[in-house]
N, CA and C of each residue as an Amber inpcrd file, in Angstrom:
protein
   261
 -54.6020000 110.1850000  88.6270000 -53.9880000 108.9010000  88.3120000
 -52.5970000 108.6520000  89.3650000 -52.5100000 107.6230000  89.7680000
 -51.4320000 107.0350000  90.5530000 -50.8200000 106.0260000  90.0710000
 -49.4160000 105.9490000  90.1190000 -48.6430000 104.6600000  89.7870000
 -47.7990000 104.0830000  90.6870000 -47.7440000 102.8670000  90.2640000
 -46.7570000 101.9250000  91.3180000 -45.7930000 100.9260000  90.2740000
 -45.2210000 100.0480000  90.8590000 -44.2700000  99.4730000  89.8330000
 -45.0730000  98.6160000  88.9440000 -46.2060000  97.9830000  89.5050000
 -46.9020000  97.2440000  88.5740000 -48.0890000  97.5470000  87.8700000
 -48.6730000  98.8800000  88.2350000 -50.0140000  99.1000000  87.6260000
 -50.0650000 100.7370000  87.8650000 -51.0440000 101.2510000  87.2070000
 -51.5070000 102.6610000  87.5830000 -52.9900000 102.5880000  88.0180000
 -53.3780000 103.4040000  88.8350000 -54.9200000 103.1440000  89.3730000
 -55.4250000 104.6420000  89.4140000 -56.6660000 104.8380000  88.7530000
 -57.4510000 105.9610000  88.4370000 -58.8960000 105.7640000  88.7380000
 -59.4200000 107.0740000  89.4290000 -60.8370000 107.0080000  89.6010000
 -61.3460000 107.8550000  88.4130000 -62.2710000 107.0410000  87.8000000
 -62.9740000 107.6990000  86.5850000 -64.2150000 108.1170000  86.9550000
 -64.6740000 109.3550000  86.5840000 -65.9980000 109.8990000  87.0180000
 -67.0200000 110.3930000  85.6930000 -68.1160000 109.9720000  85.3210000
 -68.8710000 110.5280000  84.0870000 -68.5790000 109.8900000  83.0950000
 -68.7610000 110.2390000  81.8420000 -68.6340000 109.9520000  80.6160000
 -67.1960000 109.9530000  79.9820000 -66.6860000 108.9230000  79.3270000
 -65.5610000 108.6480000  78.8570000 -65.5180000 108.4770000  77.1970000
 -65.0310000 109.2180000  76.5010000 -65.1170000 109.0630000  75.0670000
 -64.4410000 107.8160000  74.5530000 -64.5330000 107.2160000  73.3020000
 -63.9710000 106.0710000  72.8060000 -62.6160000 106.1900000  72.5720000
 -61.7620000 105.2600000  72.9620000 -60.4080000 105.1090000  73.0410000
 -59.8130000 103.8470000  73.2130000 -58.3570000 103.5180000  73.0990000
 -57.9290000 102.3240000  73.3920000 -56.3580000 102.6070000  74.0180000
 -56.0260000 101.7130000  74.8230000 -54.7170000 101.8760000  75.3410000
 -53.8910000 100.7390000  74.5560000 -52.6350000 101.2750000  73.9320000
 -51.8810000 100.2340000  73.0830000 -51.2960000  99.2050000  73.9210000
 -50.7230000  99.6090000  75.0300000 -49.5500000  98.8550000  75.7660000
 -50.1620000  98.6170000  77.2960000 -51.2330000  98.9370000  77.6140000
 -51.7810000  98.5900000  78.9140000 -53.1810000  97.8600000  78.9780000
 -53.2560000  96.8050000  79.6260000 -54.4720000  96.1830000  79.9990000
 -55.3430000  97.0330000  81.0560000 -56.5700000  96.8290000  81.2900000
 -57.3440000  97.6040000  82.0020000 -58.3300000  96.6840000  82.6820000
 -58.5740000  96.8650000  84.0830000 -59.6410000  96.3560000  84.8500000
 -60.2930000  97.5070000  85.4090000 -61.6230000  97.3930000  85.0670000
 -62.5220000  98.3730000  85.6480000 -63.4360000  97.9620000  86.7080000
 -63.6910000  98.3240000  87.8670000 -64.6650000  98.1940000  88.7180000
 -65.5980000  99.1410000  89.1970000 -66.9080000  99.1610000  88.8150000
 -67.8500000  99.9310000  89.0660000 -68.3460000 100.3250000  90.6640000
 -67.9730000 101.4630000  91.2760000 -68.0120000 101.6090000  92.6210000
 -69.5350000 102.1690000  92.8880000 -69.9970000 103.1070000  91.9920000
 -71.4290000 103.6870000  92.2210000 -71.8790000 104.2210000  90.8880000
 -73.2700000 104.0850000  90.8360000 -73.9650000 104.8710000  89.5520000
 -74.2430000 103.6760000  88.5900000 -74.7360000 103.9950000  87.2290000
 -74.8680000 103.1410000  86.2960000 -74.7180000 103.6730000  84.9270000
 -74.7970000 102.7620000  83.9170000 -74.5470000 103.3990000  82.5790000
 -74.1160000 102.2190000  81.5490000 -73.4680000 102.5070000  80.5030000
 -73.1580000 101.5310000  79.6140000 -71.6960000 101.8150000  79.1860000
 -70.9710000 100.7150000  78.5830000 -69.6670000 100.9330000  78.2580000
 -69.6340000 100.0590000  76.8110000 -69.0900000 100.7280000  75.6710000
 -68.6520000 100.0350000  74.6590000 -67.3790000  99.2930000  74.7500000
 -67.2700000  97.9990000  74.8350000 -66.4860000  96.9550000  75.0850000
 -65.8790000  96.4340000  73.6150000 -65.0600000  96.9400000  72.6520000
 -64.9210000  96.3990000  71.4830000 -66.2690000  96.7650000  70.5730000
 -66.7870000  95.7290000  70.0050000 -68.1190000  95.9650000  69.4850000
 -69.4480000  95.5850000  70.1630000 -69.1880000  95.3360000  71.2830000
 -70.4210000  94.9740000  72.2730000 -70.6650000  96.0330000  73.3880000
 -72.0140000  96.2820000  73.7150000 -72.4310000  97.1770000  74.8500000
 -72.4670000  96.3060000  75.9160000 -72.0100000  96.9090000  77.0590000
 -72.3140000  96.1390000  78.4620000 -72.9480000  97.2420000  79.4570000
 -73.7670000  96.6260000  80.2930000 -74.3450000  97.3360000  81.2360000
 -73.4900000  97.4260000  82.4050000 -73.4800000  98.7220000  83.0740000
 -72.7730000  98.8250000  84.2120000 -73.4410000  99.1750000  85.5120000
 -73.2390000  98.5940000  86.5960000 -73.7740000  98.7940000  87.5990000
 -72.8160000  98.6680000  88.9680000 -72.9740000  99.0520000  90.1740000
 -72.2450000  98.7880000  91.2930000 -71.6570000  97.4420000  91.2510000
 -70.3600000  97.2180000  91.3820000 -69.9200000  95.7800000  91.4010000
 -69.4420000  95.1430000  90.2450000 -69.8740000  95.6450000  88.9550000
 -69.5560000  95.1280000  87.6430000 -68.2310000  95.3760000  87.4840000
 -67.4190000  94.1160000  87.0810000 -65.8950000  94.3420000  86.7290000
 -65.6360000  94.0470000  85.4540000 -65.0170000  94.8340000  84.6880000
 -64.7440000  94.5630000  83.1170000 -63.1580000  94.4720000  82.9670000
 -62.7050000  93.4760000  81.9870000 -61.3960000  93.2460000  81.8550000
 -61.2090000  93.6330000  80.2710000 -60.2630000  94.6940000  79.9600000
 -60.1370000  95.3190000  78.9540000 -58.7860000  95.1190000  78.3550000
 -58.5910000  94.0140000  77.4240000 -57.1980000  93.8510000  76.9490000
 -56.7080000  94.7970000  76.2480000 -55.3570000  95.2360000  76.3570000
 -54.6440000  96.3410000  75.4560000 -54.9970000  96.1160000  73.9150000
 -55.2760000  97.4600000  73.4540000 -55.6600000  97.2890000  72.0520000
 -57.0940000  97.4490000  71.8950000 -58.0390000  97.2160000  72.9660000
 -59.3190000  96.9930000  72.7900000 -60.0780000  98.5780000  73.0120000
 -60.9430000  99.0070000  71.9830000 -61.4970000 100.2050000  72.0270000
 -62.7050000 100.1580000  73.0950000 -62.6230000 101.0580000  73.8430000
 -63.8940000 101.1660000  74.8310000 -64.1820000 102.5860000  75.3160000
 -65.4050000 102.9570000  75.5830000 -65.9750000 104.0930000  75.7440000
 -67.3360000 103.8470000  76.8390000 -67.5710000 104.7550000  77.7660000
 -68.6140000 104.8590000  78.5110000 -69.5580000 106.0130000  78.2850000
 -70.8040000 105.4210000  78.6540000 -71.9420000 106.4310000  78.7740000
 -72.8360000 106.3560000  79.9790000 -72.8270000 107.3340000  80.7320000
 -73.2940000 107.1040000  82.0100000 -74.1120000 108.2390000  82.8200000
 -74.7440000 107.9730000  83.8590000 -75.1700000 109.0830000  84.5400000
 -74.0790000 109.8700000  85.2290000 -74.3520000 110.9320000  85.6690000
 -73.4330000 111.9320000  86.4740000 -72.6170000 111.3580000  87.5520000
 -73.3380000 110.2900000  88.2800000 -72.9040000 109.8300000  89.3910000
 -71.9740000 108.2770000  89.3030000 -71.8160000 108.0740000  87.8680000
 -70.8460000 106.8280000  87.8680000 -69.4460000 107.1050000  88.1920000
 -69.0650000 106.0250000  89.1680000 -67.5280000 106.2270000  89.6140000
 -67.0740000 104.9400000  89.4240000 -65.8590000 104.7420000  88.6620000
 -65.1230000 103.6160000  88.2960000 -63.7110000 103.8080000  88.7750000
 -63.3310000 102.3950000  89.3470000 -61.9090000 102.4920000  89.6530000
 -61.2600000 101.7330000  88.6460000 -60.2570000 102.3050000  88.0210000
 -59.5700000 101.7050000  86.7440000 -58.0260000 101.3490000  87.3120000
 -57.8160000  99.9950000  87.0410000 -56.3240000  99.5230000  87.2920000
 -55.9530000  99.1290000  85.9430000 -54.6740000  99.5950000  85.6350000
 -53.8940000  99.4950000  84.2130000 -52.5150000  98.7190000  84.4980000
 -52.2730000  97.7440000  83.8640000 -51.1570000  96.9590000  83.9200000
 -50.7030000  96.2740000  82.4810000 -49.4200000  96.6700000  82.2840000
 -48.5020000  97.4090000  82.9510000 -48.6250000  98.8150000  83.1360000
 -48.1100000  99.5210000  84.1090000 -48.5220000 100.9160000  84.1780000
 -48.4620000 101.7730000  83.1080000 -49.8220000 102.7040000  82.7860000
 -50.1440000 103.2070000  81.5250000 -49.2530000 104.5080000  81.4950000
 -48.4820000 104.6320000  80.3350000 -47.8120000 105.7550000  80.1040000
 -48.7150000 107.0510000  79.8080000 -48.1670000 108.1940000  80.0910000
 -49.1360000 109.3550000  79.7900000 -49.5300000 109.5210000  78.4270000
 -48.7530000 108.8120000  77.4580000 -49.0150000 109.0060000  76.1190000
 -49.9980000 108.0500000  75.4110000 -50.1790000 106.7680000  76.5240000
 -50.9200000 105.4710000  75.9880000 -52.3490000 105.8760000  76.0720000
 -52.9170000 106.6520000  75.3860000 -54.3000000 106.9020000  75.3240000
 -54.4810000 107.3480000  73.9250000 -55.3270000 106.5410000  73.0190000
 -55.5770000 106.6120000  71.5320000 -56.9950000 107.0990000  71.4450000
 -57.4510000 108.0620000  71.1490000 -58.7810000 108.2740000  70.5180000
 -59.1620000 107.6150000  69.3930000 -60.4060000 107.0030000  69.3780000
 -61.2930000 106.4870000  68.2590000 -62.3660000 107.2500000  67.6680000
 -62.0880000 107.4270000  66.5190000 -63.2640000 108.4830000  65.8990000
 -64.5940000 107.6880000  65.9980000
């Protein structure tokens, strides 16, 4: 993860468990691979070029093929402690 004054940027690879960020909005752009992501209570298909906007506090999780690569932008910058697991 890398940070700047206005955002943090992270490359995500593979499956991510259900969680939310209390203080950061997230924008995800799929670079390669495919899969699905839970966004709140709905499931979204992922493929290259898909862009998701995830408001702060929204639970989300991804199930993917092992080749899925996503670039995630979080604004304001995500604090290291701002990742909250959802059972």
